[in-house]
Each structure stands twice: as structure tokens, then as C-alpha cells.
PDB file of C-alpha atoms in Angstrom:
ATOM      1  CA  MET A   1      73.468  31.061  39.880  1.00 54.00           C
ATOM      2  CA  LYS A   2      74.087  27.039  39.858  1.00 54.00           C
ATOM      3  CA  LEU A   3      72.741  26.502  42.865  1.00 48.00           C
ATOM      4  CA  SER A   4      69.107  28.255  41.918  1.00 47.00           C
ATOM      5  CA  PHE A   5      69.350  25.838  38.688  1.00 44.00           C
ATOM      6  CA  PHE A   6      69.999  22.911  40.899  1.00 45.00           C
ATOM      7  CA  ILE A   7      67.010  23.809  43.522  1.00 49.00           C
ATOM      8  CA  LEU A   8      64.624  24.570  40.489  1.00 42.00           C
ATOM      9  CA  ILE A   9      65.771  21.163  38.878  1.00 52.00           C
ATOM     10  CA  PHE A  10      65.026  19.535  42.350  1.00 47.00           C
ATOM     11  CA  LEU A  11      61.632  21.275  42.965  1.00 48.00           C
ATOM     12  CA  VAL A  12      60.447  20.184  39.485  1.00 48.00           C
ATOM     13  CA  LEU A  13      61.454  16.394  40.083  1.00 50.00           C
ATOM     14  CA  VAL A  14      59.923  16.349  43.219  1.00 46.00           C
ATOM     15  CA  SER A  15      56.465  18.043  41.974  1.00 48.00           C
ATOM     16  CA  ALA A  16      56.641  15.400  39.246  1.00 48.00           C
ATOM     17  CA  CYS A  17      57.011  12.410  41.421  1.00 52.00           C
ATOM     18  CA  THR A  18      54.280  13.483  43.991  1.00 53.00           C
ATOM     19  CA  LYS A  19      51.568  14.339  41.397  1.00 70.00           C
ATOM     20  CA  GLU A  20      48.826  11.724  41.338  1.00 78.00           C
ATOM     21  CA  LEU A  21      48.333   9.893  38.268  1.00 91.00           C
ATOM     22  CA  LYS A  22      44.571  10.278  37.104  1.00 96.00           C
ATOM     23  CA  TYR A  23      42.697   9.079  33.811  1.00 97.00           C
ATOM     24  CA  ASP A  24      40.190  11.396  32.160  1.00 96.00           C
ATOM     25  CA  LYS A  25      37.260  10.010  30.750  1.00 95.00           C
ATOM     26  CA  THR A  26      38.802  10.324  27.149  1.00 96.00           C
ATOM     27  CA  GLN A  27      41.753   8.322  28.229  1.00 97.00           C
ATOM     28  CA  MET A  28      39.446   5.600  29.781  1.00 97.00           C
ATOM     29  CA  TYR A  29      37.367   5.342  26.767  1.00 97.00           C
ATOM     30  CA  LYS A  30      40.678   4.907  24.238  1.00 97.00           C
ATOM     31  CA  MET A  31      41.967   2.166  26.657  1.00 98.00           C
ATOM     32  CA  GLY A  32      38.757   0.349  26.653  1.00 97.00           C
ATOM     33  CA  THR A  33      38.192   0.129  23.045  1.00 98.00           C
ATOM     34  CA  LYS A  34      41.922  -0.708  22.304  1.00 98.00           C
ATOM     35  CA  VAL A  35      41.037  -4.008  24.026  1.00 97.00           C
ATOM     36  CA  GLU A  36      37.359  -4.196  23.101  1.00 97.00           C
ATOM     37  CA  PRO A  37      36.577  -2.134  19.983  1.00 97.00           C
ATOM     38  CA  THR A  38      33.213  -2.879  20.148  1.00 95.00           C
ATOM     39  CA  LEU A  39      32.896  -1.058  23.836  1.00 97.00           C
ATOM     40  CA  GLU A  40      29.574   0.930  23.927  1.00 96.00           C
ATOM     41  CA  LEU A  41      28.575   3.924  26.197  1.00 96.00           C
ATOM     42  CA  ILE A  42      25.238   3.794  27.131  1.00 96.00           C
ATOM     43  CA  LEU A  43      23.303   6.807  27.563  1.00 93.00           C
ATOM     44  CA  PRO A  44      20.682   7.188  30.597  1.00 91.00           C
ATOM     45  CA  LYS A  45      17.202   7.083  28.987  1.00 91.00           C
ATOM     46  CA  ASP A  46      16.270  10.454  30.711  1.00 89.00           C
ATOM     47  CA  ILE A  47      17.540  12.898  32.833  1.00 84.00           C
ATOM     48  CA  ASN A  48      16.615  11.158  36.043  1.00 87.00           C
ATOM     49  CA  SER A  49      18.246   7.952  35.122  1.00 88.00           C
ATOM     50  CA  GLY A  50      21.875   7.147  34.914  1.00 91.00           C
ATOM     51  CA  ILE A  51      24.376   6.895  37.305  1.00 95.00           C
ATOM     52  CA  LYS A  52      24.114   9.365  40.468  1.00 95.00           C
ATOM     53  CA  CYS A  53      26.910  10.327  42.646  1.00 96.00           C
ATOM     54  CA  SER A  54      24.804  10.028  45.679  1.00 95.00           C
ATOM     55  CA  ASP A  55      25.119   6.194  45.129  1.00 95.00           C
ATOM     56  CA  TYR A  56      28.811   6.504  45.882  1.00 97.00           C
ATOM     57  CA  GLY A  57      31.208   7.667  48.201  1.00 93.00           C
ATOM     58  CA  LYS A  58      33.200  10.634  49.010  1.00 96.00           C
ATOM     59  CA  GLY A  59      34.769  12.293  45.957  1.00 97.00           C
ATOM     60  CA  CYS A  60      32.463  10.967  42.955  1.00 98.00           C
ATOM     61  CA  LEU A  61      32.494  13.231  40.119  1.00 98.00           C
ATOM     62  CA  SER A  62      30.486  11.510  37.542  1.00 96.00           C
ATOM     63  CA  GLY A  63      29.525   8.044  36.022  1.00 96.00           C
ATOM     64  CA  VAL A  64      28.695   6.250  33.051  1.00 96.00           C
ATOM     65  CA  THR A  65      27.416   2.727  32.228  1.00 97.00           C
ATOM     66  CA  ALA A  66      29.030   1.034  29.380  1.00 97.00           C
ATOM     67  CA  LYS A  67      28.517  -2.304  27.822  1.00 96.00           C
ATOM     68  CA  VAL A  68      31.579  -4.791  26.955  1.00 96.00           C
ATOM     69  CA  ARG A  69      30.542  -8.246  24.888  1.00 93.00           C
ATOM     70  CA  LEU A  70      26.760  -7.469  25.939  1.00 93.00           C
ATOM     71  CA  VAL A  71      27.650  -7.373  29.527  1.00 95.00           C
ATOM     72  CA  GLU A  72      26.931  -3.958  31.501  1.00 96.00           C
ATOM     73  CA  ILE A  73      30.095  -2.282  33.609  1.00 97.00           C
ATOM     74  CA  ILE A  74      29.525   0.757  35.715  1.00 97.00           C
ATOM     75  CA  LEU A  75      32.600   3.260  35.645  1.00 98.00           C
ATOM     76  CA  VAL A  76      32.751   5.730  38.354  1.00 98.00           C
ATOM     77  CA  GLU A  77      35.129   9.046  38.218  1.00 98.00           C
ATOM     78  CA  PHE A  78      36.420  10.158  41.532  1.00 98.00           C
ATOM     79  CA  ASP A  79      38.584  13.194  42.464  1.00 98.00           C
ATOM     80  CA  THR A  80      41.481  10.817  43.770  1.00 97.00           C
ATOM     81  CA  GLU A  81      42.587   7.229  43.363  1.00 97.00           C
ATOM     82  CA  GLU A  82      42.403   7.044  47.427  1.00 96.00           C
ATOM     83  CA  ASN A  83      38.559   7.738  47.066  1.00 97.00           C
ATOM     84  CA  ALA A  84      38.051   5.385  44.272  1.00 98.00           C
ATOM     85  CA  ARG A  85      39.970   2.794  46.175  1.00 97.00           C
ATOM     86  CA  ASN A  86      37.965   3.184  49.330  1.00 97.00           C
ATOM     87  CA  GLU A  87      34.872   3.111  47.426  1.00 98.00           C
ATOM     88  CA  ALA A  88      36.112  -0.050  45.670  1.00 98.00           C
ATOM     89  CA  LEU A  89      37.223  -1.647  48.823  1.00 97.00           C
ATOM     90  CA  LYS A  90      33.822  -0.892  50.665  1.00 97.00           C
ATOM     91  CA  LEU A  91      31.797  -2.518  47.425  1.00 97.00           C
ATOM     92  CA  ASP A  92      34.259  -5.484  46.881  1.00 96.00           C
ATOM     93  CA  GLN A  93      34.923  -4.347  43.404  1.00 97.00           C
ATOM     94  CA  TYR A  94      37.885  -3.276  41.164  1.00 98.00           C
ATOM     95  CA  TYR A  95      39.596  -0.063  40.765  1.00 98.00           C
ATOM     96  CA  THR A  96      42.039   1.891  38.435  1.00 97.00           C
ATOM     97  CA  ARG A  97      43.617   5.135  39.559  1.00 97.00           C
ATOM     98  CA  ASN A  98      40.886   7.509  39.978  1.00 98.00           C
ATOM     99  CA  TRP A  99      37.973   5.099  38.699  1.00 98.00           C
ATOM    100  CA  LEU A 100      35.614   2.710  40.358  1.00 98.00           C
ATOM    101  CA  LEU A 101      34.657  -0.077  38.122  1.00 98.00           C
ATOM    102  CA  ASP A 102      31.601  -1.329  39.510  1.00 97.00           C
ATOM    103  CA  ASP A 103      29.462  -4.490  39.026  1.00 94.00           C
ATOM    104  CA  VAL A 104      32.631  -6.197  37.548  1.00 96.00           C
ATOM    105  CA  ARG A 105      33.053  -9.023  40.456  1.00 94.00           C
ATOM    106  CA  GLY A 106      31.659 -12.321  39.560  1.00 94.00           C
ATOM    107  CA  GLU A 107      31.517 -11.668  35.653  1.00 95.00           C
ATOM    108  CA  PRO A 108      34.576 -13.290  34.421  1.00 95.00           C
ATOM    109  CA  VAL A 109      34.286 -11.235  31.068  1.00 95.00           C
ATOM    110  CA  LEU A 110      34.478  -7.982  32.914  1.00 97.00           C
ATOM    111  CA  GLU A 111      37.033  -9.130  35.475  1.00 97.00           C
ATOM    112  CA  SER A 112      39.178 -10.010  32.336  1.00 97.00           C
ATOM    113  CA  PHE A 113      38.346  -6.849  30.481  1.00 98.00           C
ATOM    114  CA  VAL A 114      39.095  -4.423  33.447  1.00 98.00           C
ATOM    115  CA  LYS A 115      42.396  -6.193  34.120  1.00 97.00           C
ATOM    116  CA  GLN A 116      43.544  -6.013  30.793  1.00 98.00           C
ATOM    117  CA  ALA A 117      42.335  -2.725  29.568  1.00 98.00           C
ATOM    118  CA  PHE A 118      42.745  -0.635  32.618  1.00 98.00           C
ATOM    119  CA  ASN A 119      45.398  -2.650  34.557  1.00 97.00           C
ATOM    120  CA  ALA A 120      42.461  -2.490  37.341  1.00 97.00           C
ATOM    121  CA  LYS A 121      43.191  -4.189  40.747  1.00 96.00           C
ATOM    122  CA  LYS A 122      40.484  -5.580  43.081  1.00 94.00           C
ATOM    123  CA  ALA A 123      40.640  -3.256  46.357  1.00 88.00           C
ATOM    124  CA  SER A 124      42.086  -4.783  49.241  1.00 83.00           C
ATOM    125  CA  LYS A 125      43.187  -3.502  52.631  1.00 77.00           C
TER     126      LYS A 125
END
């Protein structure tokens, strides 16, 4: 009985430690507005405009454009952190967990924002 209890605890701990951490859209929005309350999501003008996963790499799920202090940023959700990081590396941009933060590099306002709001990192090998 004791042995099965310890095995169960071990399995729970192992699965908790190996589970990949991801942010969902709501978490990203809340983190962003906590740092910049005027953060604004920009709706596409029509069904054919907006962020297209075909413009991004493997594992892209969806994307959204937002405005931070009058500067636009593209946030792209990926299925895994590895895919988000690979795309950020390819585009020389920032990422956090399973999100690519595009059009950030070279914009001091956005670089500061993504580091503060999302603890984002610039992709590197």
C-alpha cells in the first residue's frame, strides 16, 4: 500500500515537472493590460485581413494585432514554446512561452513593454 502511494506521488510530480508551460489568450491580455492599461486589440478590417498563420512557421495557431502606446505589435500563438522560439529566432524577434512577439525589435517602446509584461526573451541559438 505504501509503495503504491509513493509511486503515485512520484508520477504526479514527474508529470507536473514535465508539463510545458503555456499562456492562453486571456492570460496574455491580462498580463499586457496590467503593465499597459491602454493596451488595445485591433480587429481585422475584414475576413481576408489580419494575421495569417501561413505567414508564420510550424505550429502557428492564431495571431492578433495590438496597439501599445500608439505602436502596433503582432502576437502569434504557437502550439509549443519550441515552435514559438524557432520562429522568433528565424525572424530575429522576441518570444515568451508559446507566443511569438513580432515587429518588436527596433521599437524601444515595444521592447520595454514585452520584457516587462511577458518576461519576453530575444531568441538566440
